[in-house]
Amino acid sequence: EATAAHLTITGKAHSSASQDFDSLLFGARKLVRNFTNSGKRKLPNRNTTIEVEPEIIDLNKTLSELGVTREQLVDIGILIGTDYNPDGFERIGPKTALKVIKEYGRLESVPQIQEKLDEIDYKQLREMFLNPKIADVEQITFGDINYTGIANYLTKERNFSLDRVETSLNRLKKALEKKSHTLEQWFK
């Protein structure tokens, strides 16, 4: 996620595609969510479903609408929980986190969390989001797609369902074949 965010910052990528809002904390200029998950989705811990459609979240627009800086957005993320401190702070959800960060400016100034704040390495978390370690990507080049390698990685190392991976890879193959066929029409 950090490297994908960096690619958007340097202009090598238009956006980062993830379900995870941590991409914005890493500084992704644009985040595409629900890229492959459109349709109905069951809400966790509820017996209801919602319609899910792809969406693009613009970091600068979001910061402007919320009236916070990226550093403050990172502090909000730390308060509500991220992949790196999943529990966040008890009794603090997104609305409360935004309110207290706007009121106090930063984590260190929020009175009601001081005791728990000392229990986590919030400075390291903040630094990780603001100045992450990233893979060195000089240039992005596209070659042949290694479908077997992708399937092995996603199923064996990331525990994705083989059926889901195969379905997605087949959709990708069909889309690429259609694109190639469409371009070939122009050169007949």
PDB file of C-alpha atoms in Angstrom:
ATOM      1  CA  GLU A   1       0.000   0.000   0.000  1.00  0.00           C
ATOM      2  CA  ALA A   2       2.819   2.396   0.838  1.00  0.00           C
ATOM      3  CA  THR A   3       4.508   1.806  -2.519  1.00  0.00           C
ATOM      4  CA  ALA A   4       1.212   2.099  -4.398  1.00  0.00           C
ATOM      5  CA  ALA A   5       0.553   5.397  -2.608  1.00  0.00           C
ATOM      6  CA  HIS A   6       4.046   6.601  -3.517  1.00  0.00           C
ATOM      7  CA  LEU A   7       3.400   5.766  -7.176  1.00  0.00           C
ATOM      8  CA  THR A   8       0.378   8.086  -7.115  1.00  0.00           C
ATOM      9  CA  ILE A   9       2.390  10.823  -5.405  1.00  0.00           C
ATOM     10  CA  THR A  10       5.123  10.645  -8.058  1.00  0.00           C
ATOM     11  CA  GLY A  11       2.612  10.500 -10.903  1.00  0.00           C
ATOM     12  CA  LYS A  12       3.571   6.975 -11.999  1.00  0.00           C
ATOM     13  CA  ALA A  13       0.072   5.742 -11.181  1.00  0.00           C
ATOM     14  CA  HIS A  14      -3.305   7.422 -11.323  1.00  0.00           C
ATOM     15  CA  SER A  15      -4.630   5.809  -8.170  1.00  0.00           C
ATOM     16  CA  SER A  16      -4.190   3.042  -5.641  1.00  0.00           C
ATOM     17  CA  ALA A  17      -6.773   0.241  -5.708  1.00  0.00           C
ATOM     18  CA  SER A  18      -7.631  -1.166  -2.288  1.00  0.00           C
ATOM     19  CA  GLN A  19     -10.520  -1.716   0.071  1.00  0.00           C
ATOM     20  CA  ASP A  20      -8.300  -0.325   2.799  1.00  0.00           C
ATOM     21  CA  PHE A  21      -8.388   3.334   3.828  1.00  0.00           C
ATOM     22  CA  ASP A  22      -4.783   2.988   5.054  1.00  0.00           C
ATOM     23  CA  SER A  23      -3.810   3.826   1.458  1.00  0.00           C
ATOM     24  CA  LEU A  24      -4.953   7.396   2.123  1.00  0.00           C
ATOM     25  CA  LEU A  25      -2.930   7.507   5.335  1.00  0.00           C
ATOM     26  CA  PHE A  26       0.115   6.535   3.263  1.00  0.00           C
ATOM     27  CA  GLY A  27      -0.676   9.511   1.027  1.00  0.00           C
ATOM     28  CA  ALA A  28      -2.316   7.942  -2.038  1.00  0.00           C
ATOM     29  CA  ARG A  29      -3.598  10.874  -4.089  1.00  0.00           C
ATOM     30  CA  LYS A  30      -6.585   8.833  -5.221  1.00  0.00           C
ATOM     31  CA  LEU A  31      -7.975   5.586  -3.832  1.00  0.00           C
ATOM     32  CA  VAL A  32     -10.201   3.294  -5.900  1.00  0.00           C
ATOM     33  CA  ARG A  33     -12.423   1.151  -3.681  1.00  0.00           C
ATOM     34  CA  ASN A  34     -14.768  -1.672  -4.645  1.00  0.00           C
ATOM     35  CA  PHE A  35     -12.856  -2.156  -7.896  1.00  0.00           C
ATOM     36  CA  THR A  36     -13.890  -5.798  -8.184  1.00  0.00           C
ATOM     37  CA  ASN A  37     -16.526  -5.935  -5.454  1.00  0.00           C
ATOM     38  CA  SER A  38     -19.506  -4.209  -7.034  1.00  0.00           C
ATOM     39  CA  GLY A  39     -22.932  -5.631  -6.287  1.00  0.00           C
ATOM     40  CA  LYS A  40     -24.473  -6.542  -2.957  1.00  0.00           C
ATOM     41  CA  ARG A  41     -22.355  -7.027   0.149  1.00  0.00           C
ATOM     42  CA  LYS A  42     -23.388  -8.280   3.572  1.00  0.00           C
ATOM     43  CA  LEU A  43     -22.547  -5.905   6.399  1.00  0.00           C
ATOM     44  CA  PRO A  44     -20.425  -7.488   9.134  1.00  0.00           C
ATOM     45  CA  ASN A  45     -22.321  -8.379  12.328  1.00  0.00           C
ATOM     46  CA  ARG A  46     -25.636  -7.376  10.754  1.00  0.00           C
ATOM     47  CA  ASN A  47     -28.297  -9.246   8.884  1.00  0.00           C
ATOM     48  CA  THR A  48     -28.470  -6.765   6.020  1.00  0.00           C
ATOM     49  CA  THR A  49     -26.852  -6.116   2.660  1.00  0.00           C
ATOM     50  CA  ILE A  50     -25.912  -2.912   0.871  1.00  0.00           C
ATOM     51  CA  GLU A  51     -25.255  -2.021  -2.754  1.00  0.00           C
ATOM     52  CA  VAL A  52     -21.543  -1.623  -3.422  1.00  0.00           C
ATOM     53  CA  GLU A  53     -20.200   0.264  -6.425  1.00  0.00           C
ATOM     54  CA  PRO A  54     -16.688   1.308  -7.376  1.00  0.00           C
ATOM     55  CA  GLU A  55     -15.714   4.689  -5.957  1.00  0.00           C
ATOM     56  CA  ILE A  56     -12.748   7.027  -6.237  1.00  0.00           C
ATOM     57  CA  ILE A  57     -11.685   8.932  -3.135  1.00  0.00           C
ATOM     58  CA  ASP A  58      -9.509  11.990  -3.738  1.00  0.00           C
ATOM     59  CA  LEU A  59      -7.171  12.636  -0.801  1.00  0.00           C
ATOM     60  CA  ASN A  60      -6.893  16.416  -1.227  1.00  0.00           C
ATOM     61  CA  LYS A  61     -10.649  16.807  -1.625  1.00  0.00           C
ATOM     62  CA  THR A  62     -11.234  14.649   1.462  1.00  0.00           C
ATOM     63  CA  LEU A  63      -8.746  16.655   3.545  1.00  0.00           C
ATOM     64  CA  SER A  64     -10.376  19.887   2.413  1.00  0.00           C
ATOM     65  CA  GLU A  65     -13.906  18.657   3.162  1.00  0.00           C
ATOM     66  CA  LEU A  66     -12.884  17.410   6.614  1.00  0.00           C
ATOM     67  CA  GLY A  67     -10.812  20.512   7.354  1.00  0.00           C
ATOM     68  CA  VAL A  68      -7.733  18.540   8.435  1.00  0.00           C
ATOM     69  CA  THR A  69      -4.151  18.011   7.294  1.00  0.00           C
ATOM     70  CA  ARG A  70      -2.766  14.652   6.212  1.00  0.00           C
ATOM     71  CA  GLU A  71      -0.928  14.435   9.538  1.00  0.00           C
ATOM     72  CA  GLN A  72      -4.226  14.939  11.342  1.00  0.00           C
ATOM     73  CA  LEU A  73      -5.869  12.312   9.123  1.00  0.00           C
ATOM     74  CA  VAL A  74      -3.149   9.885  10.228  1.00  0.00           C
ATOM     75  CA  ASP A  75      -3.921  10.742  13.865  1.00  0.00           C
ATOM     76  CA  ILE A  76      -7.629  10.126  13.180  1.00  0.00           C
ATOM     77  CA  GLY A  77      -6.689   6.753  11.692  1.00  0.00           C
ATOM     78  CA  ILE A  78      -4.637   5.876  14.772  1.00  0.00           C
ATOM     79  CA  LEU A  79      -7.576   6.815  17.010  1.00  0.00           C
ATOM     80  CA  ILE A  80     -10.123   4.659  15.171  1.00  0.00           C
ATOM     81  CA  GLY A  81      -7.697   1.855  14.278  1.00  0.00           C
ATOM     82  CA  THR A  82      -5.610   0.838  11.287  1.00  0.00           C
ATOM     83  CA  ASP A  83      -4.121  -2.428  10.077  1.00  0.00           C
ATOM     84  CA  TYR A  84      -1.184  -1.653  12.367  1.00  0.00           C
ATOM     85  CA  ASN A  85      -3.189  -0.847  15.534  1.00  0.00           C
ATOM     86  CA  PRO A  86      -6.481  -2.585  14.793  1.00  0.00           C
ATOM     87  CA  ASP A  87      -8.180  -1.864  18.106  1.00  0.00           C
ATOM     88  CA  GLY A  88      -7.811   1.901  17.980  1.00  0.00           C
ATOM     89  CA  PHE A  89      -9.055   3.644  21.104  1.00  0.00           C
ATOM     90  CA  GLU A  90     -12.108   2.461  23.005  1.00  0.00           C
ATOM     91  CA  ARG A  91     -15.276   4.499  22.489  1.00  0.00           C
ATOM     92  CA  ILE A  92     -13.739   6.556  19.674  1.00  0.00           C
ATOM     93  CA  GLY A  93     -15.262   6.120  16.236  1.00  0.00           C
ATOM     94  CA  PRO A  94     -14.766   8.199  13.095  1.00  0.00           C
ATOM     95  CA  LYS A  95     -16.994  11.122  14.143  1.00  0.00           C
ATOM     96  CA  THR A  96     -15.468  11.450  17.613  1.00  0.00           C
ATOM     97  CA  ALA A  97     -11.933  11.078  16.234  1.00  0.00           C
ATOM     98  CA  LEU A  98     -12.517  13.877  13.720  1.00  0.00           C
ATOM     99  CA  LYS A  99     -14.061  16.079  16.408  1.00  0.00           C
ATOM    100  CA  VAL A 100     -11.222  15.670  18.929  1.00  0.00           C
ATOM    101  CA  ILE A 101      -8.444  16.065  16.352  1.00  0.00           C
ATOM    102  CA  LYS A 102     -10.066  19.239  15.034  1.00  0.00           C
ATOM    103  CA  GLU A 103     -10.427  20.486  18.603  1.00  0.00           C
ATOM    104  CA  TYR A 104      -6.998  19.501  19.971  1.00  0.00           C
ATOM    105  CA  GLY A 105      -4.905  19.365  16.786  1.00  0.00           C
ATOM    106  CA  ARG A 106      -3.013  16.130  17.448  1.00  0.00           C
ATOM    107  CA  LEU A 107      -3.051  12.915  19.468  1.00  0.00           C
ATOM    108  CA  GLU A 108      -0.717  14.190  22.156  1.00  0.00           C
ATOM    109  CA  SER A 109      -3.182  16.932  23.085  1.00  0.00           C
ATOM    110  CA  VAL A 110      -6.350  14.816  23.431  1.00  0.00           C
ATOM    111  CA  PRO A 111      -6.887  14.546  27.226  1.00  0.00           C
ATOM    112  CA  GLN A 112      -9.153  11.481  27.360  1.00  0.00           C
ATOM    113  CA  ILE A 113      -6.648   9.167  25.623  1.00  0.00           C
ATOM    114  CA  GLN A 114      -3.385  10.048  27.359  1.00  0.00           C
ATOM    115  CA  GLU A 115      -3.200   6.925  29.530  1.00  0.00           C
ATOM    116  CA  LYS A 116      -3.780   4.526  26.613  1.00  0.00           C
ATOM    117  CA  LEU A 117      -1.654   6.643  24.269  1.00  0.00           C
ATOM    118  CA  ASP A 118       1.392   5.774  26.350  1.00  0.00           C
ATOM    119  CA  GLU A 119       0.681   2.074  25.739  1.00  0.00           C
ATOM    120  CA  ILE A 120       1.194   2.248  21.962  1.00  0.00           C
ATOM    121  CA  ASP A 121       4.074   3.538  19.885  1.00  0.00           C
ATOM    122  CA  TYR A 122       1.935   6.175  18.189  1.00  0.00           C
ATOM    123  CA  LYS A 123       4.987   8.169  17.068  1.00  0.00           C
ATOM    124  CA  GLN A 124       6.301   5.161  15.159  1.00  0.00           C
ATOM    125  CA  LEU A 125       2.836   4.556  13.662  1.00  0.00           C
ATOM    126  CA  ARG A 126       2.586   8.176  12.589  1.00  0.00           C
ATOM    127  CA  GLU A 127       6.085   8.088  11.090  1.00  0.00           C
ATOM    128  CA  MET A 128       5.320   4.845   9.256  1.00  0.00           C
ATOM    129  CA  PHE A 129       2.370   6.471   7.492  1.00  0.00           C
ATOM    130  CA  LEU A 130       3.998   9.825   6.812  1.00  0.00           C
ATOM    131  CA  ASN A 131       7.426   8.505   5.741  1.00  0.00           C
ATOM    132  CA  PRO A 132       6.909   4.853   4.826  1.00  0.00           C
ATOM    133  CA  LYS A 133       9.482   2.408   3.557  1.00  0.00           C
ATOM    134  CA  ILE A 134       8.702   1.825  -0.093  1.00  0.00           C
ATOM    135  CA  ALA A 135       9.928  -0.433  -2.858  1.00  0.00           C
ATOM    136  CA  ASP A 136      12.193   1.319  -5.338  1.00  0.00           C
ATOM    137  CA  VAL A 137      10.209   1.596  -8.554  1.00  0.00           C
ATOM    138  CA  GLU A 138      12.139   3.407 -11.270  1.00  0.00           C
ATOM    139  CA  GLN A 139       9.883   2.538 -14.141  1.00  0.00           C
ATOM    140  CA  ILE A 140       6.719   0.565 -14.588  1.00  0.00           C
ATOM    141  CA  THR A 141       6.863  -1.860 -17.499  1.00  0.00           C
ATOM    142  CA  PHE A 142       4.275  -4.366 -18.580  1.00  0.00           C
ATOM    143  CA  GLY A 143       5.154  -7.770 -19.953  1.00  0.00           C
ATOM    144  CA  ASP A 144       3.231 -10.968 -20.344  1.00  0.00           C
ATOM    145  CA  ILE A 145       0.945 -11.747 -17.441  1.00  0.00           C
ATOM    146  CA  ASN A 146       2.012 -14.756 -15.378  1.00  0.00           C
ATOM    147  CA  TYR A 147      -1.465 -16.048 -14.549  1.00  0.00           C
ATOM    148  CA  THR A 148      -0.122 -19.132 -12.735  1.00  0.00           C
ATOM    149  CA  GLY A 149       2.227 -17.010 -10.636  1.00  0.00           C
ATOM    150  CA  ILE A 150      -0.580 -14.634  -9.713  1.00  0.00           C
ATOM    151  CA  ALA A 151      -2.883 -17.516  -8.790  1.00  0.00           C
ATOM    152  CA  ASN A 152      -0.186 -19.210  -6.691  1.00  0.00           C
ATOM    153  CA  TYR A 153       0.679 -15.991  -4.871  1.00  0.00           C
ATOM    154  CA  LEU A 154      -2.926 -15.062  -4.105  1.00  0.00           C
ATOM    155  CA  THR A 155      -4.031 -18.542  -3.040  1.00  0.00           C
ATOM    156  CA  LYS A 156      -0.928 -19.853  -1.275  1.00  0.00           C
ATOM    157  CA  GLU A 157       0.558 -16.708   0.229  1.00  0.00           C
ATOM    158  CA  ARG A 158      -2.539 -14.548   0.689  1.00  0.00           C
ATOM    159  CA  ASN A 159      -5.158 -17.269   1.269  1.00  0.00           C
ATOM    160  CA  PHE A 160      -7.603 -16.112  -1.412  1.00  0.00           C
ATOM    161  CA  SER A 161     -10.127 -18.655  -2.619  1.00  0.00           C
ATOM    162  CA  LEU A 162      -8.954 -20.424  -5.800  1.00  0.00           C
ATOM    163  CA  ASP A 163     -12.433 -20.090  -7.343  1.00  0.00           C
ATOM    164  CA  ARG A 164     -12.460 -16.337  -6.770  1.00  0.00           C
ATOM    165  CA  VAL A 165      -8.932 -15.919  -8.165  1.00  0.00           C
ATOM    166  CA  GLU A 166      -9.662 -18.028 -11.250  1.00  0.00           C
ATOM    167  CA  THR A 167     -12.878 -16.104 -11.906  1.00  0.00           C
ATOM    168  CA  SER A 168     -11.049 -12.774 -11.689  1.00  0.00           C
ATOM    169  CA  LEU A 169      -8.147 -13.943 -13.854  1.00  0.00           C
ATOM    170  CA  ASN A 170     -10.560 -15.272 -16.485  1.00  0.00           C
ATOM    171  CA  ARG A 171     -12.332 -11.898 -16.544  1.00  0.00           C
ATOM    172  CA  LEU A 172      -8.951 -10.211 -16.988  1.00  0.00           C
ATOM    173  CA  LYS A 173      -8.030 -12.547 -19.869  1.00  0.00           C
ATOM    174  CA  LYS A 174     -11.345 -11.871 -21.617  1.00  0.00           C
ATOM    175  CA  ALA A 175     -11.004  -8.108 -21.167  1.00  0.00           C
ATOM    176  CA  LEU A 176      -7.467  -8.133 -22.558  1.00  0.00           C
ATOM    177  CA  GLU A 177      -8.484 -10.315 -25.516  1.00  0.00           C
ATOM    178  CA  LYS A 178     -11.365  -7.960 -26.295  1.00  0.00           C
ATOM    179  CA  LYS A 179      -9.079  -4.919 -26.047  1.00  0.00           C
ATOM    180  CA  SER A 180      -6.513  -6.534 -28.354  1.00  0.00           C
ATOM    181  CA  HIS A 181      -9.204  -7.508 -30.842  1.00  0.00           C
ATOM    182  CA  THR A 182     -10.594  -3.956 -30.864  1.00  0.00           C
ATOM    183  CA  LEU A 183      -7.150  -2.449 -31.540  1.00  0.00           C
ATOM    184  CA  GLU A 184      -6.456  -4.946 -34.336  1.00  0.00           C
ATOM    185  CA  GLN A 185      -9.518  -3.672 -36.231  1.00  0.00           C
ATOM    186  CA  TRP A 186      -7.752  -0.375 -36.862  1.00  0.00           C
ATOM    187  CA  PHE A 187      -4.792  -2.008 -38.575  1.00  0.00           C
ATOM    188  CA  LYS A 188      -6.559  -4.256 -41.109  1.00  0.00           C
TER     189      LYS A 188
END
